[in-house]
Every structure is written in structure tokens, then in C-alpha cells.
Amino acid sequence: QKEVEQNSGPLSVPEGAIASLNCTYSDRVSQSFFWYRQYSGKSPELIMSIYSNGDKEDGRFTAQLNKASQYVSLLIRDSQPSDSATYLCAVFGSSNTGKLIFGQGTTLQVKP
Amino acid sequence: AAGVIQSPRHLIKEKRETATLKCYPIPRHDTVYWYQQGPGQDPQFLISFYEKMQSDKGSIPDRFSAQQFSDYHSELNMSSLELGDSALYFCASSHTRGLDSPLHFGNGTRLTVT
């Protein structure tokens, strides 16, 4: 079992719709969670970070964390074609180590 | 705002050659991470440094070594290159090694081994 799991997709949504991306992690005591966006051949770009249970909103993006279920999600409202990319969920482990673990990423396609 | 700078952007080497990748973190960032990303794969953690000391080690081959210098820049040295080493290599930096310090990635070095 991978430490961080995502559905690889592709997830296809029409322009203007809400895209919902999901991620589960195996280390129950993980504390820090991040969503990165990566365009093909480019570097991962930080979108959101979340550390506490609940929702965190930033513009069109909302991250949701449920530590009891070991689940983190990203909602993208009013999806735009420019949102089409791979979204990587990343988790820092339980100890203060320098190791951020990525999921395999979900490819999002927003169709005009 | 200043970002993580990696050089070179592209590198072509032959099997069994050596390569050196360089990374300059964001100013005042003291932690550097190296990742390897093959085609269609997620970034794989190689190694990290905090305050010039190795912090954690991932799936880094013994043929690879890395260090962080006094000015906080880092170099990844790769020897006896193999075809399977062809990948994108990303460097990332963070302000501290804390769990609430997001990683900021450089543009990567695309290594092609022929």
C-alpha cells in the first residue's frame, strides 16, 4: 500500500463545474498536508496547505481534512480550462523528518 | 519573489558518465530537498538537508551523493549513470524543517542518459 493514494483519473469536468479531488494516507499521525498542481514537464506548484481538521478556503480552492478518516480533498469551484493539470497530494510524516511524500497524482481535464 | 533556481535546465549524458546538478534555494530557506520524477510518475524523494546536514534519505542510489554548502546551495552528484536515471530532477526548499513549512520547487533539471 502506498503511503499516499490518489485516483489517477483522468477526472473530466465541464467548465464552470466543481472538481473534487481525493487523497488518502496511511500514517495515522501525519500532521501536514499539501496540494500541488503540476503541468506536464513543469515543477509542482503549491496550491494549498492544511494542518487542522475541517475546511480551508483560498479563492476558488477549498481543502478539506479529516484525520479520523485519514482523508484529504481539494475542491475547485468554477473550474477553468487552465486548471487542467495533474494535482498531487503530499503528506509530511509523523516525525519531524525532511521527507514529503507524494501521491501518484490525479489528472484533471476541464472541458470548455 | 525569488524562487528556487536549478541548473542546468537540460543535461544529456552517456551511460557511465557523471553529472552534477545544482540547486540554489530561496533566500533564507535553510532546508533543501531533492526529488526524482520519471515520466508519468509522482516525485520520488531522494534526500534532504537541513542547516547543511543530511536530514533524511529516501530512494537515492548509492551511485548518487549530495551535499549542502555553507551558502545553503546544494549539489546532487550522479556517477555511473544508467539509462534508468533519465528523469526530471527537482530541488525544493523550505524555510525550516518544520512540518508546517511547505516546499517550494525549482523548475527542475531534465536529465537524459543515452
Coordinates of C-alpha atoms in Angstrom, one line a residue:
Chain A
Q1 CA 0.0 0.0 0.0
K2 CA 1.3 3.4 -1.0
E3 CA 1.7 5.9 1.8
V4 CA -0.4 8.4 -0.1
E5 CA -3.0 7.3 -2.6
Q6 CA -5.0 9.2 -5.2
N7 CA -7.2 8.2 -8.1
S8 CA -5.0 8.8 -11.1
G9 CA -8.0 9.8 -13.3
P10 CA -8.4 11.4 -15.6
L11 CA -11.2 13.4 -13.9
S12 CA -13.1 15.3 -16.6
V13 CA -15.4 18.1 -15.7
P14 CA -17.1 20.8 -17.8
E15 CA -16.0 24.4 -17.5
G16 CA -17.7 26.2 -14.5
A17 CA -18.3 22.9 -12.6
I18 CA -16.8 21.9 -9.3
A19 CA -13.9 19.5 -9.5
S20 CA -13.4 17.2 -6.4
L21 CA -10.0 15.5 -5.9
N22 CA -9.5 13.0 -3.2
C23 CA -6.5 11.6 -1.3
T24 CA -6.0 9.1 1.5
Y25 CA -2.9 8.5 3.6
S26 CA -1.7 5.6 5.6
D27 CA 0.3 7.2 8.5
R28 CA -2.4 7.9 11.1
V29 CA -0.3 10.5 12.9
S30 CA 0.6 12.6 9.8
Q31 CA 0.2 16.3 10.5
S32 CA 0.8 18.3 7.4
F33 CA -1.0 18.1 4.1
F34 CA -0.4 19.9 0.8
W35 CA -1.9 20.1 -2.6
Y36 CA 0.4 20.8 -5.6
R37 CA -0.6 21.5 -9.2
Q38 CA 1.8 20.2 -11.9
Y39 CA 1.6 21.0 -15.6
S40 CA 3.2 18.5 -17.9
G41 CA 7.0 18.8 -17.8
K42 CA 6.8 21.6 -15.2
S43 CA 7.6 21.7 -11.5
P44 CA 4.9 21.2 -8.8
E45 CA 3.3 24.4 -7.7
L46 CA 1.9 24.7 -4.2
I47 CA -1.8 25.4 -4.1
M48 CA -2.9 24.7 -0.6
S49 CA -1.7 23.6 2.8
I50 CA -3.8 22.3 5.6
Y51 CA -2.9 21.2 9.1
S52 CA -6.2 21.0 11.1
N53 CA -9.4 19.1 10.6
G54 CA -12.0 21.0 8.7
D55 CA -12.1 23.2 5.6
K56 CA -9.7 25.8 4.4
E57 CA -10.6 28.1 1.6
D58 CA -8.4 30.2 -0.7
G59 CA -10.2 31.7 -3.7
R60 CA -11.7 29.0 -5.8
F61 CA -9.9 26.3 -3.9
T62 CA -11.1 24.5 -0.7
A63 CA -9.0 21.9 1.1
Q64 CA -10.8 19.5 3.4
L65 CA -9.0 17.4 6.0
N66 CA -10.5 14.5 8.1
K67 CA -7.7 13.0 10.2
A68 CA -10.0 10.3 11.7
S69 CA -10.7 9.0 8.2
Q70 CA -7.2 9.8 7.0
Y71 CA -8.6 11.7 4.1
V72 CA -7.9 15.0 2.5
S73 CA -9.6 16.5 -0.5
L74 CA -9.4 19.5 -2.8
L75 CA -12.4 21.2 -4.3
I76 CA -12.0 23.6 -7.3
R77 CA -15.0 25.8 -7.9
D78 CA -15.8 27.4 -11.2
S79 CA -13.3 25.1 -13.0
Q80 CA -11.4 26.7 -15.9
P81 CA -9.6 25.0 -18.8
S82 CA -6.4 26.5 -17.3
D83 CA -7.0 24.3 -14.2
S84 CA -6.3 21.2 -16.4
A85 CA -3.2 19.7 -14.8
T86 CA -2.1 16.9 -12.5
Y87 CA -2.9 17.5 -8.9
L88 CA -0.5 16.0 -6.4
C89 CA -1.4 15.3 -2.8
A90 CA 1.6 15.4 -0.4
V91 CA 1.9 14.5 3.2
F92 CA 4.6 15.1 5.8
G93 CA 5.1 12.1 8.1
S94 CA 4.6 11.9 11.8
S95 CA 8.1 12.8 12.9
N96 CA 10.0 15.9 12.1
T97 CA 11.8 14.5 9.2
G98 CA 12.7 16.0 5.9
K99 CA 10.5 13.8 3.8
L100 CA 7.4 14.9 1.9
I101 CA 5.6 12.0 0.3
F102 CA 3.5 12.5 -2.8
G103 CA 0.6 10.6 -4.1
Q104 CA 0.6 9.5 -7.8
G105 CA -1.5 12.5 -8.8
T106 CA -4.9 13.0 -10.3
T107 CA -5.1 14.3 -13.8
L108 CA -7.9 16.9 -14.2
Q109 CA -9.3 17.8 -17.5
V110 CA -11.7 20.8 -17.7
K111 CA -13.6 20.9 -21.0
P112 CA -14.7 24.2 -22.4
Chain B
A1 CA 9.7 37.0 -5.4
A2 CA 12.9 34.9 -5.7
G3 CA 12.4 31.2 -6.4
V4 CA 14.4 28.1 -6.3
I5 CA 17.0 28.1 -9.0
Q6 CA 18.3 24.9 -10.6
S7 CA 21.0 24.4 -13.1
P8 CA 21.3 23.2 -15.7
R9 CA 17.8 23.0 -17.1
H10 CA 18.7 20.2 -19.5
L11 CA 21.5 17.7 -19.4
I12 CA 22.4 15.0 -21.8
K13 CA 24.9 12.4 -20.7
E14 CA 26.1 9.0 -21.9
K15 CA 25.9 5.8 -19.8
R16 CA 28.6 5.5 -17.2
E17 CA 29.3 9.3 -17.2
T18 CA 28.9 11.5 -14.2
A19 CA 26.6 14.5 -13.7
T20 CA 26.3 17.3 -11.2
L21 CA 23.0 19.1 -10.6
K22 CA 22.9 22.4 -8.7
C23 CA 20.2 24.0 -6.6
Y24 CA 20.0 27.5 -5.1
P25 CA 17.2 27.7 -2.5
I26 CA 15.0 30.7 -1.9
P27 CA 16.9 33.2 0.2
R28 CA 16.6 32.5 4.0
H29 CA 15.5 28.9 3.3
D30 CA 17.7 26.5 5.2
T31 CA 16.2 23.2 4.1
V32 CA 16.7 21.6 0.7
Y33 CA 15.1 18.5 -0.8
W34 CA 15.9 16.5 -4.0
Y35 CA 13.2 14.6 -5.9
Q36 CA 13.3 12.4 -9.0
Q37 CA 10.3 12.2 -11.3
G38 CA 10.1 9.7 -14.1
P39 CA 7.6 10.0 -17.0
G40 CA 4.1 9.7 -15.7
Q41 CA 5.2 9.1 -12.1
D42 CA 5.0 11.1 -8.9
P43 CA 8.1 12.8 -7.5
Q44 CA 10.2 10.3 -5.5
F45 CA 12.1 11.7 -2.6
L46 CA 15.8 11.2 -2.8
I47 CA 17.4 13.2 0.1
S48 CA 17.1 16.3 2.1
F49 CA 19.4 18.7 4.1
Y50 CA 18.8 21.0 7.0
E51 CA 21.4 23.5 8.0
K52 CA 24.0 21.8 5.8
M53 CA 23.4 18.4 7.4
Q54 CA 21.7 15.5 5.8
S55 CA 18.2 15.4 7.3
D56 CA 16.5 12.4 5.7
K57 CA 17.2 9.9 3.0
G58 CA 14.9 8.2 0.5
S59 CA 15.3 6.1 -2.5
I60 CA 18.7 7.5 -3.5
P61 CA 21.0 5.1 -5.2
D62 CA 24.5 4.6 -3.8
R63 CA 25.8 6.0 -7.1
F64 CA 24.4 9.4 -6.1
S65 CA 25.6 11.7 -3.4
A66 CA 24.6 15.2 -2.4
Q67 CA 25.6 17.9 0.0
Q68 CA 24.5 21.3 1.1
F69 CA 27.1 24.1 1.3
S70 CA 27.7 27.0 3.6
D71 CA 25.7 29.3 1.4
Y72 CA 22.8 26.7 1.5
H73 CA 23.1 25.8 -2.1
S74 CA 23.1 22.1 -2.8
E75 CA 24.6 19.8 -5.4
L76 CA 23.5 16.3 -6.4
N77 CA 26.3 14.2 -7.9
M78 CA 25.4 11.3 -10.0
S79 CA 28.0 8.7 -11.1
S80 CA 28.0 5.7 -13.4
L81 CA 24.8 6.9 -15.0
E82 CA 22.3 4.4 -16.2
L83 CA 19.6 4.7 -18.8
G84 CA 17.0 4.5 -16.0
D85 CA 18.4 7.7 -14.4
S86 CA 16.8 9.7 -17.2
A87 CA 14.2 11.8 -15.4
L88 CA 13.3 15.2 -14.2
Y89 CA 15.2 16.1 -11.0
F90 CA 13.6 18.7 -8.8
C91 CA 15.1 20.6 -6.0
A92 CA 12.8 22.2 -3.4
S93 CA 13.5 24.4 -0.4
S94 CA 11.6 25.4 2.7
H95 CA 12.1 28.0 5.4
T96 CA 12.7 25.4 8.2
R97 CA 12.4 21.7 8.6
G98 CA 9.1 22.1 10.4
L99 CA 6.0 20.2 9.4
D100 CA 4.2 23.4 8.6
S101 CA 6.8 24.6 6.1
P102 CA 5.7 24.0 2.6
L103 CA 8.2 23.0 -0.1
H104 CA 8.8 25.4 -3.0
F105 CA 10.1 23.7 -6.1
G106 CA 12.6 24.8 -8.7
N107 CA 12.0 24.4 -12.4
G108 CA 13.9 21.1 -12.5
T109 CA 16.7 19.6 -14.5
R110 CA 15.8 17.2 -17.2
L111 CA 18.5 14.6 -17.4
T112 CA 18.7 12.3 -20.4
V113 CA 21.1 9.4 -20.4
T114 CA 21.9 7.9 -23.8

